[in-house]
mmCIF file of C-alpha atoms and ligand atoms in Angstrom:
data_model
loop_
_atom_site.group_PDB
_atom_site.id
_atom_site.type_symbol
_atom_site.label_atom_id
_atom_site.label_comp_id
_atom_site.label_asym_id
_atom_site.label_seq_id
_atom_site.Cartn_x
_atom_site.Cartn_y
_atom_site.Cartn_z
ATOM 1 C CA MET A 62 32.549 -4.965 8.398
ATOM 2 C CA SER A 63 29.348 -4.282 10.361
ATOM 3 C CA ASP A 64 29.562 -7.738 11.977
ATOM 4 C CA GLU A 65 33.170 -7.092 13.035
ATOM 5 C CA LEU A 66 32.253 -3.648 14.299
ATOM 6 C CA LEU A 67 29.346 -5.042 16.321
ATOM 7 C CA SER A 68 31.515 -7.787 17.830
ATOM 8 C CA MET A 69 34.041 -5.137 18.891
ATOM 9 C CA PHE A 70 31.287 -3.305 20.781
ATOM 10 C CA GLN A 71 29.809 -6.494 22.156
ATOM 11 C CA ASN A 72 33.224 -7.583 23.464
ATOM 12 C CA LYS A 73 33.571 -4.248 25.264
ATOM 13 C CA GLU A 74 30.037 -4.049 26.606
ATOM 14 C CA GLY A 75 29.188 -0.668 28.153
ATOM 15 C CA GLU A 76 32.549 0.851 27.164
ATOM 16 C CA TYR A 77 33.481 3.590 24.736
ATOM 17 C CA LEU A 78 35.580 2.691 21.685
ATOM 18 C CA SER A 79 37.394 5.532 19.999
ATOM 19 C CA GLY A 80 37.076 6.076 16.260
ATOM 20 C CA GLU A 81 40.851 5.720 16.062
ATOM 21 C CA VAL A 82 40.935 2.321 17.774
ATOM 22 C CA ILE A 83 38.113 1.042 15.578
ATOM 23 C CA SER A 84 39.635 2.278 12.356
ATOM 24 C CA LYS A 85 43.006 0.701 13.216
ATOM 25 C CA GLU A 86 41.491 -2.601 14.276
ATOM 26 C CA LEU A 87 39.310 -2.854 11.150
ATOM 27 C CA ASN A 88 41.843 -1.218 8.898
ATOM 28 C CA VAL A 89 39.437 1.365 7.479
ATOM 29 C CA SER A 90 39.250 5.171 7.541
ATOM 30 C CA ARG A 91 37.535 7.028 10.379
ATOM 31 C CA THR A 92 34.961 8.302 7.899
ATOM 32 C CA ALA A 93 34.162 4.691 6.990
ATOM 33 C CA VAL A 94 33.671 3.935 10.715
ATOM 34 C CA TRP A 95 31.333 6.913 11.085
ATOM 35 C CA LYS A 96 29.294 5.836 8.034
ATOM 36 C CA LYS A 97 29.008 2.304 9.404
ATOM 37 C CA ILE A 98 27.781 3.609 12.760
ATOM 38 C CA ARG A 99 25.142 5.695 10.939
ATOM 39 C CA LYS A 100 24.067 2.590 9.013
ATOM 40 C CA LEU A 101 23.733 0.567 12.212
ATOM 41 C CA GLU A 102 21.659 3.378 13.730
ATOM 42 C CA GLU A 103 19.305 3.134 10.768
ATOM 43 C CA GLN A 104 18.878 -0.571 11.611
ATOM 44 C CA GLY A 105 17.841 0.294 15.184
ATOM 45 C CA TYR A 106 21.180 0.194 17.046
ATOM 46 C CA ARG A 107 21.780 3.226 19.249
ATOM 47 C CA PHE A 108 25.173 4.696 20.136
ATOM 48 C CA GLU A 109 26.272 7.416 22.498
ATOM 49 C CA ALA A 110 28.956 9.569 20.897
ATOM 50 C CA SER A 111 31.573 11.522 22.849
ATOM 51 C CA ARG A 112 34.156 13.766 21.202
ATOM 52 C CA LYS A 113 36.835 12.555 23.590
ATOM 53 C CA LEU A 114 35.925 8.930 24.130
ATOM 54 C CA GLY A 115 34.365 7.774 20.867
ATOM 55 C CA TYR A 116 31.255 5.601 20.626
ATOM 56 C CA LYS A 117 29.371 3.432 23.105
ATOM 57 C CA LEU A 118 26.702 0.932 22.039
ATOM 58 C CA VAL A 119 23.637 1.624 24.224
ATOM 59 C CA ALA A 120 20.782 -0.264 22.563
ATOM 60 C CA VAL A 121 20.386 -3.078 20.089
ATOM 61 C CA PRO A 122 17.273 -3.464 17.917
ATOM 62 C CA ASP A 123 14.530 -5.725 19.136
ATOM 63 C CA ARG A 124 14.910 -8.610 16.710
ATOM 64 C CA LEU A 125 13.469 -12.090 16.925
ATOM 65 C CA SER A 126 15.980 -14.905 16.611
ATOM 66 C CA ALA A 127 15.072 -18.362 15.327
ATOM 67 C CA ALA A 128 17.783 -19.907 17.513
ATOM 68 C CA ALA A 129 16.454 -18.210 20.668
ATOM 69 C CA LEU A 130 12.887 -19.234 19.826
ATOM 70 C CA LEU A 131 13.834 -22.856 19.204
ATOM 71 C CA ARG A 132 15.793 -22.964 22.473
ATOM 72 C CA SER A 133 12.789 -21.703 24.477
ATOM 73 C CA LEU A 134 9.960 -23.673 22.820
ATOM 74 C CA THR A 135 8.374 -26.450 24.878
ATOM 75 C CA THR A 136 6.105 -27.803 22.143
ATOM 76 C CA GLU A 137 6.428 -31.140 20.403
ATOM 77 C CA ARG A 138 5.340 -30.121 16.899
ATOM 78 C CA PHE A 139 4.190 -26.511 16.782
ATOM 79 C CA ALA A 140 6.852 -24.057 15.564
ATOM 80 C CA ARG A 141 9.512 -26.764 15.437
ATOM 81 C CA ARG A 142 9.776 -25.948 11.702
ATOM 82 C CA LEU A 143 10.351 -22.237 11.884
ATOM 83 C CA HIS A 144 10.785 -19.748 9.039
ATOM 84 C CA LEU A 145 11.735 -16.282 10.249
ATOM 85 C CA HIS A 146 11.750 -13.485 7.663
ATOM 86 C CA GLU A 147 12.787 -9.864 7.814
ATOM 87 C CA ALA A 148 10.004 -8.636 5.521
ATOM 88 C CA VAL A 149 7.369 -10.447 3.465
ATOM 89 C CA ASP A 150 4.155 -9.374 1.745
ATOM 90 C CA SER A 151 2.106 -11.600 4.039
ATOM 91 C CA THR A 152 3.112 -14.583 6.167
ATOM 92 C CA GLN A 153 -0.078 -16.254 4.856
ATOM 93 C CA THR A 154 1.286 -16.197 1.305
ATOM 94 C CA VAL A 155 4.670 -17.581 2.380
ATOM 95 C CA LEU A 156 3.052 -20.360 4.415
ATOM 96 C CA ARG A 157 0.653 -21.259 1.604
ATOM 97 C CA ALA A 158 3.610 -21.959 -0.707
ATOM 98 C CA LEU A 159 5.229 -24.141 1.989
ATOM 99 C CA ALA A 160 1.932 -25.978 2.560
ATOM 100 C CA GLU A 161 1.582 -26.670 -1.161
ATOM 101 C CA ASP A 162 5.121 -28.105 -1.066
ATOM 102 C CA GLY A 163 4.053 -30.548 1.677
ATOM 103 C CA ALA A 164 5.322 -28.751 4.813
ATOM 104 C CA PRO A 165 4.247 -30.594 7.991
ATOM 105 C CA GLU A 166 1.629 -29.500 10.509
ATOM 106 C CA GLY A 167 3.068 -27.001 12.979
ATOM 107 C CA THR A 168 5.250 -25.177 10.425
ATOM 108 C CA LEU A 169 5.403 -21.546 11.513
ATOM 109 C CA VAL A 170 6.247 -18.488 9.416
ATOM 110 C CA ILE A 171 7.079 -15.287 11.279
ATOM 111 C CA ALA A 172 7.995 -11.912 9.786
ATOM 112 C CA GLU A 173 9.440 -8.831 11.438
ATOM 113 C CA GLN A 174 7.400 -6.798 8.969
ATOM 114 C CA GLN A 175 4.585 -7.421 6.496
ATOM 115 C CA LEU A 176 4.284 -5.178 3.472
ATOM 116 C CA GLN A 177 0.776 -6.330 2.564
ATOM 117 C CA GLY A 178 -0.584 -7.850 5.760
ATOM 118 C CA ARG A 179 -4.158 -9.084 5.356
ATOM 119 C CA GLY A 180 -7.045 -8.848 7.798
ATOM 120 C CA ARG A 181 -10.515 -10.391 7.817
ATOM 121 C CA MET A 182 -13.173 -9.259 5.360
ATOM 122 C CA GLY A 183 -10.580 -8.193 2.771
ATOM 123 C CA ARG A 184 -9.110 -5.505 5.012
ATOM 124 C CA SER A 185 -5.421 -4.708 5.244
ATOM 125 C CA TRP A 186 -3.425 -5.294 8.442
ATOM 126 C CA GLU A 187 -0.715 -2.831 9.466
ATOM 127 C CA SER A 188 2.400 -4.777 10.447
ATOM 128 C CA PRO A 189 5.238 -2.373 11.325
ATOM 129 C CA LYS A 190 8.764 -3.674 11.622
ATOM 130 C CA GLY A 191 9.903 -5.299 14.870
ATOM 131 C CA LYS A 192 6.899 -4.108 16.878
ATOM 132 C CA GLY A 193 4.426 -6.927 16.708
ATOM 133 C CA ILE A 194 4.065 -10.625 16.156
ATOM 134 C CA TRP A 195 3.002 -11.333 12.599
ATOM 135 C CA MET A 196 2.884 -15.070 12.022
ATOM 136 C CA SER A 197 1.089 -17.954 10.304
ATOM 137 C CA LEU A 198 0.845 -21.525 11.570
ATOM 138 C CA LEU A 199 0.073 -24.541 9.406
ATOM 139 C CA LEU A 200 -2.573 -26.995 10.617
ATOM 140 C CA ARG A 201 -3.519 -30.213 8.864
ATOM 141 C CA PRO A 202 -6.430 -31.621 10.875
ATOM 142 C CA ASN A 203 -8.078 -34.715 9.455
ATOM 143 C CA LEU A 204 -11.561 -33.194 9.636
ATOM 144 C CA ALA A 205 -14.533 -32.332 7.463
ATOM 145 C CA ILE A 206 -14.629 -28.729 6.281
ATOM 146 C CA HIS A 207 -17.623 -27.809 8.454
ATOM 147 C CA PHE A 208 -15.378 -28.078 11.545
ATOM 148 C CA SER A 209 -13.297 -25.054 10.589
ATOM 149 C CA PRO A 210 -15.401 -22.510 12.606
ATOM 150 C CA GLN A 211 -14.541 -24.535 15.708
ATOM 151 C CA LEU A 212 -10.837 -24.179 14.929
ATOM 152 C CA THR A 213 -11.240 -20.417 14.589
ATOM 153 C CA LEU A 214 -12.689 -20.290 18.099
ATOM 154 C CA LEU A 215 -10.057 -22.682 19.461
ATOM 155 C CA ILE A 216 -7.223 -20.443 18.273
ATOM 156 C CA ALA A 217 -8.845 -17.388 19.860
ATOM 157 C CA VAL A 218 -9.154 -19.250 23.174
ATOM 158 C CA ALA A 219 -5.505 -20.363 23.105
ATOM 159 C CA LEU A 220 -4.289 -16.871 22.251
ATOM 160 C CA CYS A 221 -6.490 -15.212 24.849
ATOM 161 C CA ARG A 222 -5.407 -17.603 27.616
ATOM 162 C CA SER A 223 -1.717 -17.347 26.795
ATOM 163 C CA LEU A 224 -1.753 -13.546 26.481
ATOM 164 C CA ARG A 225 -3.596 -13.270 29.787
ATOM 165 C CA LYS A 226 -0.819 -15.345 31.381
ATOM 166 C CA SER A 227 1.961 -13.361 29.656
ATOM 167 C CA THR A 228 0.574 -9.908 30.498
ATOM 168 C CA GLY A 229 -1.939 -10.240 33.356
ATOM 169 C CA LEU A 230 -4.372 -8.140 31.282
ATOM 170 C CA PRO A 231 -8.139 -8.847 31.347
ATOM 171 C CA ILE A 232 -8.285 -9.831 27.676
ATOM 172 C CA GLY A 233 -11.625 -10.931 26.243
ATOM 173 C CA ILE A 234 -12.777 -12.455 22.959
ATOM 174 C CA LYS A 235 -15.128 -10.639 20.632
ATOM 175 C CA TRP A 236 -16.815 -13.153 18.374
ATOM 176 C CA PRO A 237 -15.492 -14.860 16.498
ATOM 177 C CA ASN A 238 -11.850 -14.276 17.300
ATOM 178 C CA ASP A 239 -10.800 -10.678 17.931
ATOM 179 C CA LEU A 240 -9.033 -10.119 21.233
ATOM 180 C CA LEU A 241 -9.966 -6.952 23.084
ATOM 181 C CA VAL A 242 -9.103 -5.064 26.238
ATOM 182 C CA ASP A 243 -11.782 -2.550 27.262
ATOM 183 C CA GLY A 244 -13.247 -2.590 23.771
ATOM 184 C CA ARG A 245 -9.931 -1.969 21.989
ATOM 185 C CA LYS A 246 -8.426 -4.629 19.739
ATOM 186 C CA ILE A 247 -4.998 -6.036 20.580
ATOM 187 C CA SER A 248 -4.928 -8.993 18.225
ATOM 188 C CA GLY A 249 -6.630 -10.458 15.170
ATOM 189 C CA ILE A 250 -6.816 -13.926 13.664
ATOM 190 C CA LEU A 251 -7.337 -14.806 10.016
ATOM 191 C CA LEU A 252 -8.031 -18.408 9.039
ATOM 192 C CA GLU A 253 -7.653 -19.465 5.422
ATOM 193 C CA SER A 254 -8.286 -23.069 4.466
ATOM 194 C CA THR A 255 -8.341 -25.357 1.473
ATOM 195 C CA ALA A 256 -10.411 -28.493 1.179
ATOM 196 C CA GLU A 257 -10.760 -31.465 -1.114
ATOM 197 C CA GLU A 258 -14.026 -33.354 -1.344
ATOM 198 C CA GLU A 259 -15.384 -31.720 1.818
ATOM 199 C CA ARG A 260 -12.266 -32.638 3.878
ATOM 200 C CA LEU A 261 -9.930 -29.969 5.168
ATOM 201 C CA ASN A 262 -6.636 -30.128 3.342
ATOM 202 C CA TYR A 263 -4.785 -27.491 5.316
ATOM 203 C CA ILE A 264 -5.459 -24.399 7.392
ATOM 204 C CA LEU A 265 -3.294 -21.285 7.443
ATOM 205 C CA ALA A 266 -3.846 -19.723 10.863
ATOM 206 C CA GLY A 267 -2.670 -16.122 10.581
ATOM 207 C CA ILE A 268 -2.163 -14.331 13.882
ATOM 208 C CA GLY A 269 -1.343 -10.673 14.399
ATOM 209 C CA ILE A 270 -0.534 -9.415 17.908
ATOM 210 C CA SER A 271 0.072 -5.726 18.572
ATOM 211 C CA VAL A 272 2.830 -6.191 21.117
ATOM 212 C CA ASN A 273 5.142 -3.187 21.243
ATOM 213 C CA LEU A 274 3.450 -0.645 18.984
ATOM 214 C CA GLU A 275 3.441 2.901 20.289
ATOM 215 C CA GLU A 276 0.823 5.627 19.940
ATOM 216 C CA GLN A 277 2.531 7.106 16.898
ATOM 217 C CA ASP A 278 2.211 3.753 15.118
ATOM 218 C CA TYR A 279 -1.578 4.094 15.012
ATOM 219 C CA PRO A 280 -3.474 6.337 12.614
ATOM 220 C CA ALA A 281 -5.753 8.775 14.505
ATOM 221 C CA GLU A 282 -8.933 7.007 13.360
ATOM 222 C CA LEU A 283 -7.809 3.754 15.010
ATOM 223 C CA MET A 284 -6.858 5.206 18.405
ATOM 224 C CA ASP A 285 -10.157 4.349 20.086
ATOM 225 C CA LYS A 286 -10.424 0.961 18.368
ATOM 226 C CA ALA A 287 -6.947 -0.542 18.708
ATOM 227 C CA VAL A 288 -4.191 -0.619 21.297
ATOM 228 C CA SER A 289 -0.955 -2.501 21.924
ATOM 229 C CA LEU A 290 0.007 -4.664 24.891
ATOM 230 C CA ARG A 291 2.917 -2.291 25.575
ATOM 231 C CA MET A 292 0.582 0.717 25.781
ATOM 232 C CA LEU A 293 -1.589 -1.188 28.249
ATOM 233 C CA VAL A 294 1.092 -2.601 30.534
ATOM 234 C CA GLY A 295 3.404 0.423 30.278
ATOM 235 C CA ARG A 296 6.549 -1.491 29.309
ATOM 236 C CA LYS A 297 8.082 -3.218 26.338
ATOM 237 C CA LEU A 298 7.292 -6.931 26.181
ATOM 238 C CA ASP A 299 9.442 -9.848 25.080
ATOM 239 C CA ARG A 300 7.987 -11.162 21.818
ATOM 240 C CA THR A 301 9.861 -14.469 22.087
ATOM 241 C CA ASP A 302 8.176 -15.263 25.434
ATOM 242 C CA ILE A 303 4.771 -14.445 23.990
ATOM 243 C CA ILE A 304 5.243 -16.731 20.979
ATOM 244 C CA VAL A 305 6.594 -19.553 23.160
ATOM 245 C CA GLN A 306 3.665 -19.355 25.615
ATOM 246 C CA PHE A 307 1.124 -19.194 22.825
ATOM 247 C CA MET A 308 2.540 -22.166 20.909
ATOM 248 C CA LYS A 309 2.434 -24.253 24.108
ATOM 249 C CA GLU A 310 -1.159 -23.286 24.902
ATOM 250 C CA LEU A 311 -2.293 -23.814 21.326
ATOM 251 C CA GLU A 312 -0.673 -27.236 20.939
ATOM 252 C CA GLU A 313 -2.251 -28.403 24.221
ATOM 253 C CA LEU A 314 -5.739 -27.158 23.317
ATOM 254 C CA TYR A 315 -5.493 -28.482 19.758
ATOM 255 C CA ASP A 316 -4.566 -31.938 21.039
ATOM 256 C CA LEU A 317 -7.407 -31.761 23.577
ATOM 257 C CA TYR A 318 -9.800 -30.827 20.771
ATOM 258 C CA LEU A 319 -8.646 -33.691 18.550
ATOM 259 C CA GLN A 320 -9.124 -36.140 21.435
ATOM 260 C CA GLU A 321 -12.273 -34.831 23.114
ATOM 261 C CA GLY A 322 -14.014 -32.706 20.511
ATOM 262 C CA PHE A 323 -15.315 -29.167 20.814
ATOM 263 C CA ALA A 324 -17.134 -29.328 24.186
ATOM 264 C CA PRO A 325 -14.167 -28.270 26.406
ATOM 265 C CA ILE A 326 -13.160 -25.505 23.968
ATOM 266 C CA ARG A 327 -16.717 -24.234 23.837
ATOM 267 C CA SER A 328 -16.829 -23.753 27.631
ATOM 268 C CA LEU A 329 -13.464 -21.995 27.617
ATOM 269 C CA TRP A 330 -14.550 -19.702 24.778
ATOM 270 C CA GLU A 331 -17.837 -18.816 26.483
ATOM 271 C CA ALA A 332 -15.983 -17.977 29.715
ATOM 272 C CA LEU A 333 -13.736 -15.511 27.864
ATOM 273 C CA ALA A 334 -16.304 -13.998 25.476
ATOM 274 C CA VAL A 335 -17.106 -10.320 25.984
ATOM 275 C CA SER A 336 -20.238 -10.037 23.884
ATOM 276 C CA LEU A 337 -22.502 -12.689 25.402
ATOM 277 C CA GLY A 338 -25.679 -11.286 26.920
ATOM 278 C CA GLN A 339 -25.199 -7.840 25.335
ATOM 279 C CA ARG A 340 -27.146 -6.404 22.442
ATOM 280 C CA VAL A 341 -25.078 -6.504 19.226
ATOM 281 C CA VAL A 342 -25.417 -5.743 15.546
ATOM 282 C CA LEU A 343 -24.327 -8.400 13.058
ATOM 283 C CA THR A 344 -23.483 -7.411 9.511
ATOM 284 C CA THR A 345 -24.061 -10.478 7.369
ATOM 285 C CA PRO A 346 -24.195 -11.021 3.589
ATOM 286 C CA GLN A 347 -27.995 -11.244 4.086
ATOM 287 C CA GLY A 348 -28.238 -7.867 5.857
ATOM 288 C CA ILE A 349 -27.952 -6.284 9.280
ATOM 289 C CA ILE A 350 -29.392 -8.144 12.234
ATOM 290 C CA GLU A 351 -29.681 -7.051 15.889
ATOM 291 C CA GLY A 352 -29.928 -9.423 18.790
ATOM 292 C CA ILE A 353 -28.336 -10.819 21.929
ATOM 293 C CA PRO A 354 -25.693 -13.580 21.608
ATOM 294 C CA VAL A 355 -26.363 -16.276 24.178
ATOM 295 C CA GLY A 356 -23.625 -18.848 23.526
ATOM 296 C CA LEU A 357 -22.168 -21.279 21.048
ATOM 297 C CA GLU A 358 -23.779 -24.267 19.386
ATOM 298 C CA GLU A 359 -21.914 -27.566 19.464
ATOM 299 C CA ASN A 360 -20.874 -26.990 15.834
ATOM 300 C CA GLY A 361 -19.237 -23.636 16.697
ATOM 301 C CA ALA A 362 -22.005 -21.327 15.434
ATOM 302 C CA LEU A 363 -22.890 -18.284 17.542
ATOM 303 C CA LEU A 364 -26.467 -18.483 18.804
ATOM 304 C CA VAL A 365 -28.185 -15.103 18.769
ATOM 305 C CA LYS A 366 -31.571 -14.386 20.326
ATOM 306 C CA LEU A 367 -33.506 -12.159 17.927
ATOM 307 C CA ASP A 368 -36.188 -9.662 18.996
ATOM 308 C CA ASP A 369 -38.974 -12.124 18.144
ATOM 309 C CA GLY A 370 -37.429 -14.637 20.587
ATOM 310 C CA GLN A 371 -36.079 -16.881 17.843
ATOM 311 C CA LEU A 372 -32.552 -18.346 18.324
ATOM 312 C CA LYS A 373 -30.523 -18.035 15.129
ATOM 313 C CA PRO A 374 -27.067 -19.558 14.486
ATOM 314 C CA PHE A 375 -24.305 -17.538 12.784
ATOM 315 C CA PHE A 376 -21.004 -18.853 11.435
ATOM 316 C CA SER A 377 -19.589 -15.656 10.093
ATOM 317 C CA ALA A 378 -20.516 -12.002 10.290
ATOM 318 C CA GLU A 379 -19.071 -8.737 11.482
ATOM 319 C CA MET A 380 -20.088 -7.935 15.038
ATOM 320 C CA GLY A 381 -20.516 -4.418 16.382
ATOM 321 C CA MET A 382 -22.368 -2.683 19.172
ATOM 322 C CA PRO A 383 -25.641 -0.894 18.309
ATOM 323 C CA ASN A 384 -24.900 2.619 16.857
ATOM 324 C CA SER A 385 -21.201 1.870 16.353
ATOM 325 C CA VAL A 386 -19.031 0.551 13.593
ATOM 326 C CA SER A 387 -17.073 -2.524 14.682
HETATM 327 C C1 LIG B 9 -8.192 -9.442 11.517
HETATM 328 O O1 LIG B 9 -8.458 -9.186 12.693
HETATM 329 O O2 LIG B 9 -8.715 -8.826 10.600
HETATM 330 C C2 LIG B 9 -7.190 -10.540 11.239
HETATM 331 C C3 LIG B 9 -5.781 -10.027 11.207
HETATM 332 C C4 LIG B 9 -4.764 -11.107 10.920
HETATM 333 C C5 LIG B 9 -3.366 -10.547 10.749
HETATM 334 C C6 LIG B 9 -2.331 -11.626 10.639
HETATM 335 S S1 LIG B 9 -0.704 -11.004 10.775
HETATM 336 C C7 LIG B 9 -0.045 -12.513 10.266
HETATM 337 C C8 LIG B 9 -0.957 -13.070 9.197
HETATM 338 N N1 LIG B 9 -0.560 -12.582 7.895
HETATM 339 C C9 LIG B 9 -1.459 -11.767 7.360
HETATM 340 O O3 LIG B 9 -1.351 -11.195 6.262
HETATM 341 N N2 LIG B 9 -2.509 -11.643 8.187
HETATM 342 C C10 LIG B 9 -2.352 -12.450 9.369
#
């Protein structure tokens, strides 16, 4: 009945429908109509109710649609196989199962909500319903495993460039692949890969973008560390547009990388990086190290100038500013 009820409202856009008319049309009691309206409100629909006139549909929930995404995509391969879920534990887990079943490169899993979203370094990743972009893309590059740090940086560059275009915000990259605006994180990337005999088998590129979260969606302790695009631009953003732009940018840069190697990506990354030339603290499995990042090595490692003048490469660590937790 909820589909029929919604079509009635959609056919009479902006108009009131009385409880009596609805109950006659759908052949149910007026109490049943009222209960259905309540149920739709719980799903994010909003109605205006008037004693005299009945109900008017004033807002529909912000839901992604696979059909709308597929219509807007301009990519050749990326996101052409699209799996859109209402709620999953983690899009990484769903994509891993598809990858094991032989899904092709470019397969994309998106969820409106993640119940156990995962972040880097074993952290959890809050993924509230309908407010962000929580997705995982399957890559199957024919490369040796030691190239995977380059892919991490490539994805950050593509996301940073596309989000800059979509929002006009001065987004920067904090090594290796967090996206920040004025020191607050708007997006995170988690790469998980499998390899056989030193060759990459597949990569699950997990991307979380805080698009339309509001202040109340953040716990107090995160307020100075994280922010959403909506809070920065002051309006709700279209998640479909953001995904479409990003997939285009990523496919182009990925193809460029496969043809020309890391050099062009390296320059793009360095131009967007926020931490080059500033003193940072790196938390590594070997201990805490302070120094000044100066750029990337050809293999994707971050080169850090230590206090004794030595240049040391890092592939993975947690970066923070001196006297702060990252
Ligand atoms: C980080 O900055 O710590 C990385 C966050 C990555 C979050 C995304 S959301 C979609 C995908 N599924 C997950 O469980 N995690 C990644």
